[in-house]
PDB file of C-alpha atoms in Angstrom:
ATOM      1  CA  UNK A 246     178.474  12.529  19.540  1.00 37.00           C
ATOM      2  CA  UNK A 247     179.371   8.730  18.896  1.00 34.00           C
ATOM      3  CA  UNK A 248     176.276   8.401  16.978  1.00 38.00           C
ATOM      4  CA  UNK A 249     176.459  11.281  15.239  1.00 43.00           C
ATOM      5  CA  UNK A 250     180.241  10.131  13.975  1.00 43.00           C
ATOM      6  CA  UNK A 251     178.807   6.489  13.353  1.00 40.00           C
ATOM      7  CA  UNK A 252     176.228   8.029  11.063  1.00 41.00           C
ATOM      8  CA  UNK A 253     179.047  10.011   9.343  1.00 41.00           C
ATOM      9  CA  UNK A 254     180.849   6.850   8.717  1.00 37.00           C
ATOM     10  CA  UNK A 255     177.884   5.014   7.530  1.00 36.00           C
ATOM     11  CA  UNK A 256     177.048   7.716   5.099  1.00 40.00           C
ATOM     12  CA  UNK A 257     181.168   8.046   3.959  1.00 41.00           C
ATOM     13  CA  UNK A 258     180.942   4.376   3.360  1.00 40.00           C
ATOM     14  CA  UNK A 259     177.669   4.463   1.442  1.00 39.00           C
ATOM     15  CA  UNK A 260     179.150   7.585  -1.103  1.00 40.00           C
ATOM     16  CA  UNK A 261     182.234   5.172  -1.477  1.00 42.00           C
ATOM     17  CA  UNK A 262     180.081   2.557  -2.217  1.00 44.00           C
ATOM     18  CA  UNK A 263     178.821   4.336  -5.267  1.00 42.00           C
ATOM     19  CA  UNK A 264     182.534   5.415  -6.364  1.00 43.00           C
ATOM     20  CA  UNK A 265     183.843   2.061  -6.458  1.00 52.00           C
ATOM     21  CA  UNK A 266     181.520   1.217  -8.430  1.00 66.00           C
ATOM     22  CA  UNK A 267     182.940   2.869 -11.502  1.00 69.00           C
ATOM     23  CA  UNK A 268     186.420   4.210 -10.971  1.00 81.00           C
ATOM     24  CA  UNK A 269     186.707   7.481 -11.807  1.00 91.00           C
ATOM     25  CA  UNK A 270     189.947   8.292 -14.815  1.00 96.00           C
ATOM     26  CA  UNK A 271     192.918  10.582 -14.406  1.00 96.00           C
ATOM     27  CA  UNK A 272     191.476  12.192 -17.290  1.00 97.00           C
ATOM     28  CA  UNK A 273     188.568  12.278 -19.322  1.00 97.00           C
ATOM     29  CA  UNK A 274     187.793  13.316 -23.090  1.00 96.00           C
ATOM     30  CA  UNK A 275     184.170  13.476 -23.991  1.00 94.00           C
ATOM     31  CA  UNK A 276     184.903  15.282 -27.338  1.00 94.00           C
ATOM     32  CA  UNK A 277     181.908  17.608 -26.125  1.00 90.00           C
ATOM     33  CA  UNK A 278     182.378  20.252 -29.274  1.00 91.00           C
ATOM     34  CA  UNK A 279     186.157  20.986 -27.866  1.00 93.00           C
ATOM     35  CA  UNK A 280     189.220  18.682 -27.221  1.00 95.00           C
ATOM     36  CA  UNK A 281     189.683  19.530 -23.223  1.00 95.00           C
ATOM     37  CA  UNK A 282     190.248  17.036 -20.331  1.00 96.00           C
ATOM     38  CA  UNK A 283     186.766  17.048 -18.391  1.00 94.00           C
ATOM     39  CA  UNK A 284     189.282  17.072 -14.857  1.00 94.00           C
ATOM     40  CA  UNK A 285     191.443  19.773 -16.144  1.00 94.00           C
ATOM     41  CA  UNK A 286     194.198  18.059 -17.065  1.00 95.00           C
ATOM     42  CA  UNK A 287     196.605  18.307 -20.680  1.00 95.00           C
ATOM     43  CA  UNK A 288     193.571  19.209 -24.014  1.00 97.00           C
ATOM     44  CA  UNK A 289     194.128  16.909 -26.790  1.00 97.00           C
ATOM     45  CA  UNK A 290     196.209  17.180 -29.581  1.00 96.00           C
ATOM     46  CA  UNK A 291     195.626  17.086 -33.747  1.00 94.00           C
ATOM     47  CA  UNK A 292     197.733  16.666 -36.525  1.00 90.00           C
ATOM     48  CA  UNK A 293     198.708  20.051 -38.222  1.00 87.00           C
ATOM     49  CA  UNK A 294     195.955  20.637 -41.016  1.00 87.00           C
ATOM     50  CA  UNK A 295     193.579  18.119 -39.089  1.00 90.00           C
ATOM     51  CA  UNK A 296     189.449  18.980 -39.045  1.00 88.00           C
ATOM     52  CA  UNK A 297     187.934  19.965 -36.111  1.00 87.00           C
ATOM     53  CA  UNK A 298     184.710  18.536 -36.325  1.00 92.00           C
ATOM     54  CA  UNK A 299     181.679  16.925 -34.214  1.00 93.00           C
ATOM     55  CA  UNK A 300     178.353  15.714 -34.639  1.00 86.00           C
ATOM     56  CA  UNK A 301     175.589  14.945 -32.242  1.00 79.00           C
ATOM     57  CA  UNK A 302     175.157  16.496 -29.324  1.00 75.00           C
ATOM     58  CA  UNK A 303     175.031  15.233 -25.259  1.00 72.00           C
ATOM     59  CA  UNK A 304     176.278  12.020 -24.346  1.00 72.00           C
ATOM     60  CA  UNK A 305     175.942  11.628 -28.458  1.00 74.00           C
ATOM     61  CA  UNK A 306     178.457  14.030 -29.207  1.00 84.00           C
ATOM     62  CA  UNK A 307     181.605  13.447 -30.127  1.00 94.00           C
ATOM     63  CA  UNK A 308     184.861  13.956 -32.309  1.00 96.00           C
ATOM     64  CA  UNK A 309     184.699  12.786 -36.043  1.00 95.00           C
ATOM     65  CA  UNK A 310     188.157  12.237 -37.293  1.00 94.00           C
ATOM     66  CA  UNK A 311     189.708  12.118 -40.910  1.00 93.00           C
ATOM     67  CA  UNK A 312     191.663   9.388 -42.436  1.00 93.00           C
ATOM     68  CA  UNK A 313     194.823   9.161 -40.675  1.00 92.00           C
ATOM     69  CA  UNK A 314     193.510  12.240 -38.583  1.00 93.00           C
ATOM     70  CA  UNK A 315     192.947  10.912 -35.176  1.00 94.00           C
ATOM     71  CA  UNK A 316     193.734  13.283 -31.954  1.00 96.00           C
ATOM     72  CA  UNK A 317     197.254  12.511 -29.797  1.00 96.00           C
ATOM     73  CA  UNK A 318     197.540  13.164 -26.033  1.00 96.00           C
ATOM     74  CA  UNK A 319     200.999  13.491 -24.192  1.00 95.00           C
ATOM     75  CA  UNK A 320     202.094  14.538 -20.951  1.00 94.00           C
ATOM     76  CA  UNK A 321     198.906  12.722 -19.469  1.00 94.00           C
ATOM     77  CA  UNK A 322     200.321   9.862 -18.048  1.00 96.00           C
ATOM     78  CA  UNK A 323     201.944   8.853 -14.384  1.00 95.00           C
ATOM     79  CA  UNK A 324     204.140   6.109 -15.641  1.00 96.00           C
ATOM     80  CA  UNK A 325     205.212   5.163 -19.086  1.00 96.00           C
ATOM     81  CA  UNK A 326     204.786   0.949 -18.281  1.00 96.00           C
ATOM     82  CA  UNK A 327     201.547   1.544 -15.631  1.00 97.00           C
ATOM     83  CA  UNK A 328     197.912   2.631 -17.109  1.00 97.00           C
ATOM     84  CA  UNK A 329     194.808   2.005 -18.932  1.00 98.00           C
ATOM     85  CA  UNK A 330     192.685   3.787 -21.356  1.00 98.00           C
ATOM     86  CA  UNK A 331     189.310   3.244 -22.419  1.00 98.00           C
ATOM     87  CA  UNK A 332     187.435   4.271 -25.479  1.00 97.00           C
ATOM     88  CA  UNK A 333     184.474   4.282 -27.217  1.00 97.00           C
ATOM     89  CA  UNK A 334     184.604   4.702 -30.992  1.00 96.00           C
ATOM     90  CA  UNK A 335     183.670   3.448 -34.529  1.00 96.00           C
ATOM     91  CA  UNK A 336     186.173   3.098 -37.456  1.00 96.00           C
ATOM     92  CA  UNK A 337     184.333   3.943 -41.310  1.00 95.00           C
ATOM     93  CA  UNK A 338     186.155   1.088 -43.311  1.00 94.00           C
ATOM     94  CA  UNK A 339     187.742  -2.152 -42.243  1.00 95.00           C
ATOM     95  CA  UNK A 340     190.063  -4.819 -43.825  1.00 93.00           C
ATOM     96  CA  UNK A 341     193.244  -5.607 -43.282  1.00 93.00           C
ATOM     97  CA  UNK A 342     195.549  -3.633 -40.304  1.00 95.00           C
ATOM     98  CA  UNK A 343     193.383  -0.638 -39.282  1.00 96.00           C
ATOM     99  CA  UNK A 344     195.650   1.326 -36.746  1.00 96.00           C
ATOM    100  CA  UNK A 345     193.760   2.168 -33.124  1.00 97.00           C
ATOM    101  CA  UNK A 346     196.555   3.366 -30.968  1.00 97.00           C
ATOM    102  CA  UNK A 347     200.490   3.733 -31.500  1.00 95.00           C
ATOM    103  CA  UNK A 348     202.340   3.818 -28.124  1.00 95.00           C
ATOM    104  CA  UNK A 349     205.602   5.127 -29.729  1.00 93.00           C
ATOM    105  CA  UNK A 350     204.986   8.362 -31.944  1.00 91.00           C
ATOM    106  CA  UNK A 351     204.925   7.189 -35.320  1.00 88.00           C
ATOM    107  CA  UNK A 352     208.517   5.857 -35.141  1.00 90.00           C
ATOM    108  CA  UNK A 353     207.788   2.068 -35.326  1.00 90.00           C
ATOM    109  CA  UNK A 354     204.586  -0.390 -36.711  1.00 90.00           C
ATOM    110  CA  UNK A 355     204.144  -1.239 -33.236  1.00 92.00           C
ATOM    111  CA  UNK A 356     200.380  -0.543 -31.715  1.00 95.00           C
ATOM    112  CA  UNK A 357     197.166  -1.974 -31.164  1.00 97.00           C
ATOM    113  CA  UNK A 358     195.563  -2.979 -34.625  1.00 97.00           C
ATOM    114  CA  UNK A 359     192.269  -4.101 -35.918  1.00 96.00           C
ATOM    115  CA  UNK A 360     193.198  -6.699 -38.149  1.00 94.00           C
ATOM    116  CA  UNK A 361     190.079  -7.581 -40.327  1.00 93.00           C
ATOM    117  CA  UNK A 362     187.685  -8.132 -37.578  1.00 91.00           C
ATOM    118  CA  UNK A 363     189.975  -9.024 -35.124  1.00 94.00           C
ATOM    119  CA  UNK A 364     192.473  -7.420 -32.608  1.00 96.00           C
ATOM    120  CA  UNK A 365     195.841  -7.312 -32.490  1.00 95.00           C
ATOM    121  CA  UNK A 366     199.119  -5.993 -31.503  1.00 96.00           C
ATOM    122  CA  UNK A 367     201.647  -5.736 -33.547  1.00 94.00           C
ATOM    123  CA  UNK A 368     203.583  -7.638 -34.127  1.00 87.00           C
ATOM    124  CA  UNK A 369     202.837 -10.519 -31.862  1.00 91.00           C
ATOM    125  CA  UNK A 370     200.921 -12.727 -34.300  1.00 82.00           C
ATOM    126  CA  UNK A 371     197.905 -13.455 -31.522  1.00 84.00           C
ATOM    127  CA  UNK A 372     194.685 -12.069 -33.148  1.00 88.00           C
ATOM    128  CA  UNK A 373     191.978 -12.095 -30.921  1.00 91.00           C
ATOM    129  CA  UNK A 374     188.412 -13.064 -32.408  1.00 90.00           C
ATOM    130  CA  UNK A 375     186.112  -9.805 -31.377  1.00 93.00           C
ATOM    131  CA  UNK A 376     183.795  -9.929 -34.592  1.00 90.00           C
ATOM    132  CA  UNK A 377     184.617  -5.864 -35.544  1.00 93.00           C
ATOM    133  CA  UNK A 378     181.850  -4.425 -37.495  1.00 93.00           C
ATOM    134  CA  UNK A 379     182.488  -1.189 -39.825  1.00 94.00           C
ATOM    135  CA  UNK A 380     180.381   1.253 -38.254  1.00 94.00           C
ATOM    136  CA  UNK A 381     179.677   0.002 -34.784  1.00 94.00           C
ATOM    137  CA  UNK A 382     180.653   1.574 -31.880  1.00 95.00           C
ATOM    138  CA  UNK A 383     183.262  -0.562 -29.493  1.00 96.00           C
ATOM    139  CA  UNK A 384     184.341   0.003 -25.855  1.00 97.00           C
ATOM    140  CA  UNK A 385     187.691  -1.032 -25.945  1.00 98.00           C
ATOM    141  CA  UNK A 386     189.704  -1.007 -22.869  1.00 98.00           C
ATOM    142  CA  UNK A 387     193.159  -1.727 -22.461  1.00 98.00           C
ATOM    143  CA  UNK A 388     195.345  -2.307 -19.363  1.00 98.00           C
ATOM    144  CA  UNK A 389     199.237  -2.398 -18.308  1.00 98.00           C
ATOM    145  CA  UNK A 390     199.991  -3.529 -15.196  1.00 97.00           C
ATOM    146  CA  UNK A 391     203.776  -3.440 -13.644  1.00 96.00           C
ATOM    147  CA  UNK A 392     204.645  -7.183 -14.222  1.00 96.00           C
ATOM    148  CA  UNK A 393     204.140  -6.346 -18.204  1.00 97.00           C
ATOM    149  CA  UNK A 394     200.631  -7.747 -18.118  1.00 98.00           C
ATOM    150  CA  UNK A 395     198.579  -6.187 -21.247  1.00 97.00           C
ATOM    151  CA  UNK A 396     195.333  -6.810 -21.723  1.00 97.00           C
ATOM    152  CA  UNK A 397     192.613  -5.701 -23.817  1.00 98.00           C
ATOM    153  CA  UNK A 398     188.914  -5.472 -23.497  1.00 98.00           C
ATOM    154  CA  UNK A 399     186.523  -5.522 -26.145  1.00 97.00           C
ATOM    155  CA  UNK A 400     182.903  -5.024 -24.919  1.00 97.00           C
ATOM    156  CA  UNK A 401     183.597  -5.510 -21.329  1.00 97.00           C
ATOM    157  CA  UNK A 402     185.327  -8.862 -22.419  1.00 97.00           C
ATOM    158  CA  UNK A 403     188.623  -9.865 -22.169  1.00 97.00           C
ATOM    159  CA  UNK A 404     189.926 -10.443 -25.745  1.00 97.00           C
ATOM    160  CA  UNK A 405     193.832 -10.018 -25.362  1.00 96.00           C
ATOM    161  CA  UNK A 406     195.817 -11.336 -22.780  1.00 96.00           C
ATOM    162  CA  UNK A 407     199.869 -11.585 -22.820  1.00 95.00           C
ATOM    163  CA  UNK A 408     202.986 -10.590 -21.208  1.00 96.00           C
ATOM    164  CA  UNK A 409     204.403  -7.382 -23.208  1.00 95.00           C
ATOM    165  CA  UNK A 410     208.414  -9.020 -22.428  1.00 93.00           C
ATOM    166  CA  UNK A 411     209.617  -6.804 -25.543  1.00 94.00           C
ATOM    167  CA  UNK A 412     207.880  -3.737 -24.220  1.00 95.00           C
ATOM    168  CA  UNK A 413     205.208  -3.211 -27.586  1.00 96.00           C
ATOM    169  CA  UNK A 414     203.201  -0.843 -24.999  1.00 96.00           C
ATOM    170  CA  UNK A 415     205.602   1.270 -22.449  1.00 96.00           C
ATOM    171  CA  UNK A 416     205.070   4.756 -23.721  1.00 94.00           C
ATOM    172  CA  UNK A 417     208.352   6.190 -25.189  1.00 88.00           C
ATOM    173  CA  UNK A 418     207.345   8.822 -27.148  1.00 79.00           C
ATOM    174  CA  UNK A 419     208.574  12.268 -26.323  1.00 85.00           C
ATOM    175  CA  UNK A 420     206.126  13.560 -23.400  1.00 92.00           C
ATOM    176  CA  UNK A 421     204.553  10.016 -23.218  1.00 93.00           C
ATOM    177  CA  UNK A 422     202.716  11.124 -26.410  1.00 94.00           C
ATOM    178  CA  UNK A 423     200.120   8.051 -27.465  1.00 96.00           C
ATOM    179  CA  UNK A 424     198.590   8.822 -31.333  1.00 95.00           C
ATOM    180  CA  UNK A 425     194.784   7.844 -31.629  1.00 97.00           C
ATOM    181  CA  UNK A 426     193.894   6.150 -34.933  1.00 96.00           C
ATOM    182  CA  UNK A 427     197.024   7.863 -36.054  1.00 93.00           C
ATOM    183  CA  UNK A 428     198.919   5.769 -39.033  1.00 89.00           C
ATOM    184  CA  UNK A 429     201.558   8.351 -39.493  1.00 74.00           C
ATOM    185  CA  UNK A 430     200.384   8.982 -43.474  1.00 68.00           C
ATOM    186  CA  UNK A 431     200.315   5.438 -44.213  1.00 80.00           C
ATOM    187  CA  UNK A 432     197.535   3.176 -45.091  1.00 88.00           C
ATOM    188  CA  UNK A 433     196.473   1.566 -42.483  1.00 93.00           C
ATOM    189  CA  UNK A 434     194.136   4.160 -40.789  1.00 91.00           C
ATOM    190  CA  UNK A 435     190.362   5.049 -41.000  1.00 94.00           C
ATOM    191  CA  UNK A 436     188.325   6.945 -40.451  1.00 94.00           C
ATOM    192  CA  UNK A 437     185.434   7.279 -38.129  1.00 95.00           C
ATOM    193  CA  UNK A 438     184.140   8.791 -34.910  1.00 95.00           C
ATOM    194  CA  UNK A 439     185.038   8.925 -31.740  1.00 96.00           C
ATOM    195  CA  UNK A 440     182.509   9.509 -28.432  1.00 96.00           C
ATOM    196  CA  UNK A 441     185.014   9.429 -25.880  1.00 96.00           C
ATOM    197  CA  UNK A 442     188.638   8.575 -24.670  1.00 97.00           C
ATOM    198  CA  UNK A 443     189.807   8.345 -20.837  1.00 98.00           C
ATOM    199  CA  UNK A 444     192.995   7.462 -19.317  1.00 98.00           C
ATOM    200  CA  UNK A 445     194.010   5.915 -15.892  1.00 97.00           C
ATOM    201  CA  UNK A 446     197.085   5.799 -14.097  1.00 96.00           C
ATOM    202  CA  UNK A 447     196.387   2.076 -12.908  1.00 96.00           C
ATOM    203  CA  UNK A 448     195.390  -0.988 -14.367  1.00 97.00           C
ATOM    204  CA  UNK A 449     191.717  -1.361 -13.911  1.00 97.00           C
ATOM    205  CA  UNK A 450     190.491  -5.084 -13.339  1.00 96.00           C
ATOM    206  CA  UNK A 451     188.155  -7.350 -15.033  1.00 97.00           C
ATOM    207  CA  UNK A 452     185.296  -5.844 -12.638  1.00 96.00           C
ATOM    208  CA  UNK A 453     186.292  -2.271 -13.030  1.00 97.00           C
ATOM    209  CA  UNK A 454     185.774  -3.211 -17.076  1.00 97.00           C
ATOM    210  CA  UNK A 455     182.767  -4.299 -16.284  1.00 96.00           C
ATOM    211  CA  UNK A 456     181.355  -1.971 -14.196  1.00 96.00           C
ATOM    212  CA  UNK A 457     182.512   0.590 -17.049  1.00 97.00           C
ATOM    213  CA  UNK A 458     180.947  -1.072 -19.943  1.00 96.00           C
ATOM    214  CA  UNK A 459     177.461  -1.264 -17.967  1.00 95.00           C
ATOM    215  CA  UNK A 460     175.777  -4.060 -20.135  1.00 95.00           C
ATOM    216  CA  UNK A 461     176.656  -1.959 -23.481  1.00 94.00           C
ATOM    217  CA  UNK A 462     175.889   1.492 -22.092  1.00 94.00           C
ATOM    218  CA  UNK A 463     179.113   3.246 -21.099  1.00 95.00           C
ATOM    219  CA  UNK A 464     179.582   4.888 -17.633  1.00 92.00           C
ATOM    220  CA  UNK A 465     180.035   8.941 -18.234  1.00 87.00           C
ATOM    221  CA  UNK A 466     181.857  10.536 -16.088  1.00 82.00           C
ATOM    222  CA  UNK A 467     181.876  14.620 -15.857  1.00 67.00           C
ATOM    223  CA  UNK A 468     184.439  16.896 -13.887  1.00 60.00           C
ATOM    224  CA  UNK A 469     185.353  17.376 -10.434  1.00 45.00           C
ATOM    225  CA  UNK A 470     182.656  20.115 -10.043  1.00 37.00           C
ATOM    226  CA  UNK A 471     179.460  18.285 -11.721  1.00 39.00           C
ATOM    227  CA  UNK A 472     176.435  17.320 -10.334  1.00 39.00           C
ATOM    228  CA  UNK A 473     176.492  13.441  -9.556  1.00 41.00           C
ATOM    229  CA  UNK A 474     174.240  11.348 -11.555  1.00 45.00           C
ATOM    230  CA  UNK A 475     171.068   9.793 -10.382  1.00 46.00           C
ATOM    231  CA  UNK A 476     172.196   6.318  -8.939  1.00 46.00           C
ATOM    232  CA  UNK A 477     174.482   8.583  -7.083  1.00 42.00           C
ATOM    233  CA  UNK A 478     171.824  10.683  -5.452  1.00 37.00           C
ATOM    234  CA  UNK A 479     170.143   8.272  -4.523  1.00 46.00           C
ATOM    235  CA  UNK A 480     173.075   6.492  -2.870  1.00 44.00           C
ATOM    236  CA  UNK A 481     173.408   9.829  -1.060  1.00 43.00           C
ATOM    237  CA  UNK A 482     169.639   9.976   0.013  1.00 44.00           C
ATOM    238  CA  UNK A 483     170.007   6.818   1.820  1.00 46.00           C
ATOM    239  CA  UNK A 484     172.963   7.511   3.368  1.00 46.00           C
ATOM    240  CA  UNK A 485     171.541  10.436   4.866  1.00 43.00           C
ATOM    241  CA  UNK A 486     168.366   9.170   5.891  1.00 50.00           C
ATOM    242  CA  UNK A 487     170.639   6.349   7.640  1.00 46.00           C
ATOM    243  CA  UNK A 488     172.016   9.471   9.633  1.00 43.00           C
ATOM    244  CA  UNK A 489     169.478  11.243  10.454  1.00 49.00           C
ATOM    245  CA  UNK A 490     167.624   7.834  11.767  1.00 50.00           C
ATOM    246  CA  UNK A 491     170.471   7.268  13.751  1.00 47.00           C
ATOM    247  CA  UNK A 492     169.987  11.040  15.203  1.00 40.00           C
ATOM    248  CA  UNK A 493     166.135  10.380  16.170  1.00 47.00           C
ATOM    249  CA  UNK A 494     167.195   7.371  18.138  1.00 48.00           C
ATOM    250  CA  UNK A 495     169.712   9.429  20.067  1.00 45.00           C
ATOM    251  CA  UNK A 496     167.244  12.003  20.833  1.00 43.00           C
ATOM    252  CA  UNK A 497     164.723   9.821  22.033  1.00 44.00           C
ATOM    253  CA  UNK A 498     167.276   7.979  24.375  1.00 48.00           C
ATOM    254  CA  UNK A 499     168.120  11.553  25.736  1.00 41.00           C
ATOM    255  CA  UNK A 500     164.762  12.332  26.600  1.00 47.00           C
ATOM    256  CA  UNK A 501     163.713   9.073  28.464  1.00 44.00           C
TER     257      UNK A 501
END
């Protein structure tokens, strides 16, 4: 029976082993023809009037949005000052402030901004150097941790790094609501595609970036009933030929 647990452990740690690897969102929008959460959670939202439309199809597909058109989620998150949400988009035209995400509804300028081909959020006047292209997909991550710590990713590097002390990123929209590429009817939108969004309710490290960016070929995640993905099987295969080794060995000390 001890070796039989042991085994069980080993092959526990082994599956965790492949979860850490990548951790897993709170919620998770692939844009896969519709506008659900992939783990059940709160759908997306769009503008009245908005088009519904997507191209490609697989890990290809996903949401193509309208100028000043983007999709808003609310009631999604744990804590208003606590998160992280990670994207992987493409904006049509560039120049000047190109709005990527307003934390508070539309009622102030605030929000994370490509400015030219740079990043920034407004208004802090600390542009970050990420050579944007029009066209060209980014995976942009940002994080909020609970000592105000905001940082942004761009490409599994870290491009933005400050302490939010006038709170430019705490959620205070009604429901939490965060607008995606979302200028409110102004001019400083775009628009473009979208292959995923995916939210967290902590503020994933440097390595969890990492890990999600995958050398330029984005982690996907699928829902809490999928079939895990090849590195994961595999994971799984040796952790169960680890068990059942450990089985033959207490067999064979049985029978001598």
């Amino acid at each position: 029976m001890k070796v039989t647990a042991a085994a069980a452990v080993l092959t526990a740690a082994v599956l965790a082993g492949a979860a850490q690897a990548a951790p897993a969102p709170t919620h998770s929008y692939e844009f896969s023809g519709n506008l659900r959460d992939d783990f059940g959670g709160p759908s997306m939202a769009l503008n009245p009037g908005a088009p519904s439309d997507y191209a490609g199809s697989g890990d290809t597909q996903g949401f193509k949005f309208a100028f000043n058109q983007g999709p808003n989620l609310s009631n999604a998150f744990a804590s208003p000052e606590v998160y992280s949400i990670e994207m992987y988009f493409a904006l049509d035209t560039l120049g000047g402030y190109r709005r990527l995400i307003d934390f508070k509804n539309g009622t102030t300028d605030e929000g994370l901004y490509y400015y030219d081909d740079d990043l920034l959020l407004y208004n802090t006047r600390q542009p970050a150097d990420t050579d944007v292209e029009q066209g060209a997909f980014a995976h942009l991550v940002l994080t909020r941790s609970a000592d105000a710590a905001f940082r942004v990713y761009f490409n599994g590097e870290l491009a933005l790094d400050l302490i939010d002390k006038n709170n430019l990123t705490t959620l205070t929209g009604p429901n939490r609501i965060v607008r995606f590429f979302d200028d409110d009817g102004g001019s400083e939108g775009s628009p473009g595609v979208v292959d995923f969004i995916r939210t967290y309710d902590v503020a994933l490290t440097g390595a969890d970036v990492q890990d999600l960016y995958n050398g330029g070929t984005p982690v996907r995640f699928e829902g809490s009933g999928a079939v895990p993905e090849p590195g994961t099987w595999a994971l799984m295969i040796l952790g169960f030929g680890a068990a059942g080794a450990a089985l033959r060995s207490r067999r064979r000390g049985v029978a001598a």
